[in-house]
PDB file of C-alpha atoms in Angstrom:
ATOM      1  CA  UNK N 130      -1.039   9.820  -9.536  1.00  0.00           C
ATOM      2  CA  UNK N 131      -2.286   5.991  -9.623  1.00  0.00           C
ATOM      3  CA  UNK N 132      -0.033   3.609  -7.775  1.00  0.00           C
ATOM      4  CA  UNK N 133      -1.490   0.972 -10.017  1.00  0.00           C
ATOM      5  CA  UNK N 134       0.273   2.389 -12.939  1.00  0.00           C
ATOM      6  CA  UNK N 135       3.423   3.508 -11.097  1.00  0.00           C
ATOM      7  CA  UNK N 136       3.609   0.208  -9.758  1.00  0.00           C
ATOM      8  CA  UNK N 137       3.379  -1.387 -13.404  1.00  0.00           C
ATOM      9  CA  UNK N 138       5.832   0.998 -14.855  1.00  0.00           C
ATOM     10  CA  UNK N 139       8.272   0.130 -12.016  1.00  0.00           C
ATOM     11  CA  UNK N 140       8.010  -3.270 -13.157  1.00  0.00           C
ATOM     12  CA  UNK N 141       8.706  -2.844 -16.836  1.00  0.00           C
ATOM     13  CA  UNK N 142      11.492  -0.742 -16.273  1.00  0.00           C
ATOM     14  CA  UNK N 143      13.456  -3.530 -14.030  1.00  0.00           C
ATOM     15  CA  UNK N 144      13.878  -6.159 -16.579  1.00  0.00           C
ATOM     16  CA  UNK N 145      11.998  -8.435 -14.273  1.00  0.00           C
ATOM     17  CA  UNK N 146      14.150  -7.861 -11.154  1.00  0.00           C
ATOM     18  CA  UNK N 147      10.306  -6.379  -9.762  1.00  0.00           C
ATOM     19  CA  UNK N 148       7.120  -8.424 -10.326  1.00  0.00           C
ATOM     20  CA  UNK N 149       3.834  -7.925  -9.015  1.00  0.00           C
ATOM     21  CA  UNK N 150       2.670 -10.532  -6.183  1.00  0.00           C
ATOM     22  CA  UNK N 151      -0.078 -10.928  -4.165  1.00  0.00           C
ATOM     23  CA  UNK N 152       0.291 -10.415  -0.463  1.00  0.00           C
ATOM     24  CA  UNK N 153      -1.450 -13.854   1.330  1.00  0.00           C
ATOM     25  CA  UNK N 154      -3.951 -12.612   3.517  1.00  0.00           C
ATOM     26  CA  UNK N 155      -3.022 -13.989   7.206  1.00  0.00           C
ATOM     27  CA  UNK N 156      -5.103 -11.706   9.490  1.00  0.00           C
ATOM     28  CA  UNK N 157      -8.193 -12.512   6.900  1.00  0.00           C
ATOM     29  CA  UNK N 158      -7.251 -16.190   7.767  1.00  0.00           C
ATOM     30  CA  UNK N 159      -7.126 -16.033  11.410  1.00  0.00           C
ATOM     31  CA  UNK N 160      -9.955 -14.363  11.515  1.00  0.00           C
ATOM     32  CA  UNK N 161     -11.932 -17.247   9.564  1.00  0.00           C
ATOM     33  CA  UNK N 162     -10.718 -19.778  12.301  1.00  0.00           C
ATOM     34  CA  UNK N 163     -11.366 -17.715  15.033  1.00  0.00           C
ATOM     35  CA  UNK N 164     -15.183 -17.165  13.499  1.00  0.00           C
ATOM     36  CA  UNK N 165     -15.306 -21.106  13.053  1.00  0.00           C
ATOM     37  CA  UNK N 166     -14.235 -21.654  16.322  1.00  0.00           C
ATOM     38  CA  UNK N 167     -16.599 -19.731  18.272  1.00  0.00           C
ATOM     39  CA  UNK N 168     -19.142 -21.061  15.684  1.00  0.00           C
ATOM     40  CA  UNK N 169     -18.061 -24.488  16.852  1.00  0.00           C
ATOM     41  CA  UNK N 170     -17.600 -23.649  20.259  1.00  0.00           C
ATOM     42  CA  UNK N 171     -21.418 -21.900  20.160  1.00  0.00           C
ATOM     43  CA  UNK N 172     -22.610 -25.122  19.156  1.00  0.00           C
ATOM     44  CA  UNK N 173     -20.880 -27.447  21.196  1.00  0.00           C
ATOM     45  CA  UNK N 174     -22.244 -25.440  24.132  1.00  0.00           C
ATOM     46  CA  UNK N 175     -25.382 -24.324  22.906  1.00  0.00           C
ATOM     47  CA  UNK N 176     -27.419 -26.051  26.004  1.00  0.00           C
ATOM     48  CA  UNK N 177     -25.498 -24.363  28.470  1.00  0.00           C
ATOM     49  CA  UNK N 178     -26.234 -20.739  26.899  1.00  0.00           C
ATOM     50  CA  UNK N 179     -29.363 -18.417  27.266  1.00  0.00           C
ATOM     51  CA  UNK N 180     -31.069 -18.164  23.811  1.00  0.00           C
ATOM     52  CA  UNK N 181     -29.700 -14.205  23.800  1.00  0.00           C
ATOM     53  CA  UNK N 182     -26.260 -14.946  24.190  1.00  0.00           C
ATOM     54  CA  UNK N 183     -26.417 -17.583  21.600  1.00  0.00           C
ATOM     55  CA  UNK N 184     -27.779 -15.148  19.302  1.00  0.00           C
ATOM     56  CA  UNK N 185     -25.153 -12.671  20.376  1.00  0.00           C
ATOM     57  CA  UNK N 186     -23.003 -15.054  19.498  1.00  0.00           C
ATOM     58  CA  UNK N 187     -23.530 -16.621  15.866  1.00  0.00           C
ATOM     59  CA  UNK N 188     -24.315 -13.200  15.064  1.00  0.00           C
ATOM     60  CA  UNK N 189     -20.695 -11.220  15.932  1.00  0.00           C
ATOM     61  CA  UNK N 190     -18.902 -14.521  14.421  1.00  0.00           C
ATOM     62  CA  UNK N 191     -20.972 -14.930  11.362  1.00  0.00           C
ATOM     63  CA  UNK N 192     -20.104 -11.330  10.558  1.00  0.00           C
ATOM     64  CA  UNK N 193     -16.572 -11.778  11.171  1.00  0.00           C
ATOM     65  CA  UNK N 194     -16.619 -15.174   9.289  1.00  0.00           C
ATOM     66  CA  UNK N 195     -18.025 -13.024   6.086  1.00  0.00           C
ATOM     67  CA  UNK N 196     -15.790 -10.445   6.655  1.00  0.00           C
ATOM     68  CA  UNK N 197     -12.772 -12.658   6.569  1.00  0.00           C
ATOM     69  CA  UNK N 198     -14.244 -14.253   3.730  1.00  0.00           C
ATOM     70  CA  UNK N 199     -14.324 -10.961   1.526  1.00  0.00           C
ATOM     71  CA  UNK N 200     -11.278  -9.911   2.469  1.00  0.00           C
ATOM     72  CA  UNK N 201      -9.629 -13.247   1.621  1.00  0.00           C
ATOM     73  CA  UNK N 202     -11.767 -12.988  -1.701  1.00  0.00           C
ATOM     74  CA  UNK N 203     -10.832  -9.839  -2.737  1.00  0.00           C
ATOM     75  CA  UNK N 204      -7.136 -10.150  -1.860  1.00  0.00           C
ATOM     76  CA  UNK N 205      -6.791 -13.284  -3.717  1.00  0.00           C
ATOM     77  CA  UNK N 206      -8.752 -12.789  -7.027  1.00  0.00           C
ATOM     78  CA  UNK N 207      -8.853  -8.655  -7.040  1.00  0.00           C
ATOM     79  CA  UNK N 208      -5.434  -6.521  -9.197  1.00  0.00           C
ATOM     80  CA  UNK N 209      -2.439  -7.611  -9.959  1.00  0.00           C
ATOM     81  CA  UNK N 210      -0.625  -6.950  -6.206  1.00  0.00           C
ATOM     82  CA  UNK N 211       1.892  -4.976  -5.432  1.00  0.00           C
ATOM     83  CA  UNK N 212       5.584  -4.638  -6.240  1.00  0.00           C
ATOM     84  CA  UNK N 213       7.939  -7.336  -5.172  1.00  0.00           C
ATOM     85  CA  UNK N 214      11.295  -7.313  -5.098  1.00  0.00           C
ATOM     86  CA  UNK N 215      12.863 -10.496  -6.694  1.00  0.00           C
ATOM     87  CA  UNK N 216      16.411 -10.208  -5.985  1.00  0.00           C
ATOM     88  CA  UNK N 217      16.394  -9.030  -2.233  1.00  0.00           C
ATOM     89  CA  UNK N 218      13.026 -11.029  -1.980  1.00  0.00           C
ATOM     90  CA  UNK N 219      10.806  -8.803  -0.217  1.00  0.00           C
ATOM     91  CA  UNK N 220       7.936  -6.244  -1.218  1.00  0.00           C
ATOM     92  CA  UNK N 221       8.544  -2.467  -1.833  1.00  0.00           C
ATOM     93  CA  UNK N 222       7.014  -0.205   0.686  1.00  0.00           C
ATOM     94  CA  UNK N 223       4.668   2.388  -0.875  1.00  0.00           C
ATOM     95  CA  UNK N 224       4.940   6.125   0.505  1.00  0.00           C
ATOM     96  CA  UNK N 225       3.322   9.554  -0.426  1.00  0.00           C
ATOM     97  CA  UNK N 226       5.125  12.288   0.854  1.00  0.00           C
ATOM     98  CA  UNK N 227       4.019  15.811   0.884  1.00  0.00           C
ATOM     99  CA  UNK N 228       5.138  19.278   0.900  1.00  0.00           C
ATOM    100  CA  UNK N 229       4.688  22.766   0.426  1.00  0.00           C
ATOM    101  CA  UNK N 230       5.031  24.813  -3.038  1.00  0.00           C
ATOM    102  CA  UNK N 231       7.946  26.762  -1.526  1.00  0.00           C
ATOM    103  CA  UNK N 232      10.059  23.848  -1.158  1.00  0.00           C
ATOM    104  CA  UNK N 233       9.958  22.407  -4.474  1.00  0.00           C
ATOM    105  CA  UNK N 234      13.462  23.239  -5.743  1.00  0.00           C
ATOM    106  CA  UNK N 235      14.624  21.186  -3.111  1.00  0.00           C
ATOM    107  CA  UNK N 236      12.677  18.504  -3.512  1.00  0.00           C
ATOM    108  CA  UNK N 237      13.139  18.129  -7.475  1.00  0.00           C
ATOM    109  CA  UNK N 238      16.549  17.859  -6.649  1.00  0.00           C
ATOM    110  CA  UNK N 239      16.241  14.732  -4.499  1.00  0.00           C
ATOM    111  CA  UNK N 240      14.106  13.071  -7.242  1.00  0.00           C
ATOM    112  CA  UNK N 241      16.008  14.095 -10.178  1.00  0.00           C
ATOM    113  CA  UNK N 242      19.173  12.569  -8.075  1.00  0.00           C
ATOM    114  CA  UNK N 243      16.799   9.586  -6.737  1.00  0.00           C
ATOM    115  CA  UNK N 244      17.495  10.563  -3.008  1.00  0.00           C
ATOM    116  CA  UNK N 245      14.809   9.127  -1.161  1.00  0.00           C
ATOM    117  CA  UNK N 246      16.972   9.094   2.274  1.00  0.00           C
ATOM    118  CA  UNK N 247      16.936  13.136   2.025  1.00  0.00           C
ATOM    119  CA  UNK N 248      13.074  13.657   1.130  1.00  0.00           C
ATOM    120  CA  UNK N 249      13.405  13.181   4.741  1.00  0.00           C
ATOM    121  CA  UNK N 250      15.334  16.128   5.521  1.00  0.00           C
ATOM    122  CA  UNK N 251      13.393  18.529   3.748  1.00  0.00           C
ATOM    123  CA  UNK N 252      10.016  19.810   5.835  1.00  0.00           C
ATOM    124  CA  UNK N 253       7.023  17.868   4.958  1.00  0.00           C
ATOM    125  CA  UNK N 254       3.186  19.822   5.013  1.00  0.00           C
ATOM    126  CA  UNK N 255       0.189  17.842   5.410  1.00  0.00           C
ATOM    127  CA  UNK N 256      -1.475  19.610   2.782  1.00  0.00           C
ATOM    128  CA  UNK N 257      -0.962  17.966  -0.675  1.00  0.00           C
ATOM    129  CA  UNK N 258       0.495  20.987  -2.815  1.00  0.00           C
ATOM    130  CA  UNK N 259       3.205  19.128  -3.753  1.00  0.00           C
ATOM    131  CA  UNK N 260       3.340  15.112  -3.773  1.00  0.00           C
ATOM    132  CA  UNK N 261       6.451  12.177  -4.061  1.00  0.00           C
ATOM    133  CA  UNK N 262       5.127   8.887  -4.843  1.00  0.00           C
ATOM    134  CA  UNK N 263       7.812   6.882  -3.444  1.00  0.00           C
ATOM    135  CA  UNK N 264       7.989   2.724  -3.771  1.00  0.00           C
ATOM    136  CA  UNK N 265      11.251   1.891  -1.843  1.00  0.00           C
ATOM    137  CA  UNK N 266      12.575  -1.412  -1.054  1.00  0.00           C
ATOM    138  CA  UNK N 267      13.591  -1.694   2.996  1.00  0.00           C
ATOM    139  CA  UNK N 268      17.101  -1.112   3.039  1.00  0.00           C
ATOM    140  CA  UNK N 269      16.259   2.102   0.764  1.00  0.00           C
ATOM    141  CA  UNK N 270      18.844   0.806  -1.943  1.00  0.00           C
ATOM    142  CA  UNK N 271      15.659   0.348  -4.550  1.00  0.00           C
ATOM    143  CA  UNK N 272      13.763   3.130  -4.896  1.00  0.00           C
ATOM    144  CA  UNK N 273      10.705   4.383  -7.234  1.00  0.00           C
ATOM    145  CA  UNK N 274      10.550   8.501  -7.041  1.00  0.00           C
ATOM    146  CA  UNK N 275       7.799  10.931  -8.935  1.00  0.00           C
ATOM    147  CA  UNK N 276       6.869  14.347  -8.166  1.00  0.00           C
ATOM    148  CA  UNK N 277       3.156  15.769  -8.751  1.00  0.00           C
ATOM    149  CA  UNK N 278       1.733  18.900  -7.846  1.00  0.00           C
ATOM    150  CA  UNK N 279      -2.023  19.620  -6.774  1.00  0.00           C
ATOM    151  CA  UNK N 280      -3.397  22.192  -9.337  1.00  0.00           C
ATOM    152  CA  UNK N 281      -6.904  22.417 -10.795  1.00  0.00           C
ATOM    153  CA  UNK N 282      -8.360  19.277  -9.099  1.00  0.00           C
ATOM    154  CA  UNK N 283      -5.879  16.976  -9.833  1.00  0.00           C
ATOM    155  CA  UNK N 284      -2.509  15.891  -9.933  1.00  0.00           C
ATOM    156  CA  UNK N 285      -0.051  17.096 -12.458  1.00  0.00           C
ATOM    157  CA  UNK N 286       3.653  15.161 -13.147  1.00  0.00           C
ATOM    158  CA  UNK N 287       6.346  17.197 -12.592  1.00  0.00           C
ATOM    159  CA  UNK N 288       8.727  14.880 -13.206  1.00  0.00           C
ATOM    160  CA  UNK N 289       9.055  11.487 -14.667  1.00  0.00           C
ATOM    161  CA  UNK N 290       9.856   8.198 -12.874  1.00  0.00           C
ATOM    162  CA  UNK N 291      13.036   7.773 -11.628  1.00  0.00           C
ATOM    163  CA  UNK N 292      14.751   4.716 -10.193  1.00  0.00           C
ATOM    164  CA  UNK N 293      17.437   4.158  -8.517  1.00  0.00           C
ATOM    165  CA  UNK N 294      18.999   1.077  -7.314  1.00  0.00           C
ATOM    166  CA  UNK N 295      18.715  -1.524 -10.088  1.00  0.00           C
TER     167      UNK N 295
END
C-alpha cells in the first residue's frame, strides 16, 4: 500500500486529465521571513538587548530559518508531488480509511461500484484489518478506491484500482 505508486497509477490511467505537481511551500516561506525578520530586527536592536536575550534570540530564529529552509528544500527538489487534478484544477485529497474484517462484504461493494460517498456509511475501526486507499477530488466526482487487508505484516490487495469519475 504505497501512495507513491497509487498516485502514479492514478495518473497513467487518466490520459493526462491527473498529473503530479508539487505543492509550493507557503508556511515554509513565511516562516523564512519571519526568521529574517527577527534576525534583522535582533540586529537592528542589538544595543538595546542584554547579551542573553540576544542569544535567545538568533538562536530560536536561526533554527526556524533552517527549518524553513529544509522544508522548502525538500518540498521543492524531493518526489514527484502529489496528484493534481487538471480539468477541475485542484489537488486530490488523499484518505486511508479503515475497518474491521467483519465488514468487508460491504465495503468491497463500495469499491467495486467506486462509492466513496458510502465508505462513509459503513462503521470505520481504528485498527487497520482492513484498509481503502482513497485519492478523491473535492466535490467527490473523481475518485481513486483500493482495498488491502493487514495479514502477515503487511498489506495484501484485495482489489485492484478503481476509478471513477473520469
Amino acid at each position: 500500500m504505497n501512495k507513491k505508486i497509487i498516485g502514479e497509477a492514478l495518473c497513467a490511467l487518466s490520459n493526462g486529465r491527473i498529473v503530479m505537481r508539487r505543492k509550493f511551500p507557503v508556511i515554509s516561506v513565511i516562516l523564512l521571513l519571519a526568521a529574517l525578520g527577527v534576525l534583522v530586527g535582533e540586529w537592528a536592536m542589538r544595543d538595546a538587548l542584554t547579551a542573553d536575550i540576544s542569544s535567545s534570540v538568533v538562536l530560536v530564529a536561526a533554527s526556524v530559518l533552517i527549518y524553513a529552509l529544509m522544508a522548502i528544500t525538500l518540498t521543492l527538489f524531493y518526489g514527484k508531488g502529489t496528484p493534481y487534478d487538471t480539468q477541475n484544477k485542484g489537488f486530490l485529497g488523499y484518505e486511508e480509511i479503515y475497518f474491521e474484517r467483519g465488514k468487508r462484504r460491504e465495503v468491497a461493494e463500495c469499491v467495486e461500484h467506486c462509492l466513496p460517498g458510502a465508505l462513509s456509511n459503513v462503521e470505520r475501526s481504528r485498527i487497520p484489518e482492513l484498509a481503502v486507499v482513497v485519492f478523491r477530488s473535492k466535490d467527490n466526482k473523481l475518485a481513486a478506491m483500493q482495498m488491502f487487508e493487514y495479514t502477515e505484516l503487511e498489506y495484501k490487495e484485495l482489489t485492484e484500482l478503481k476509478v471513477c469519475g473520469l
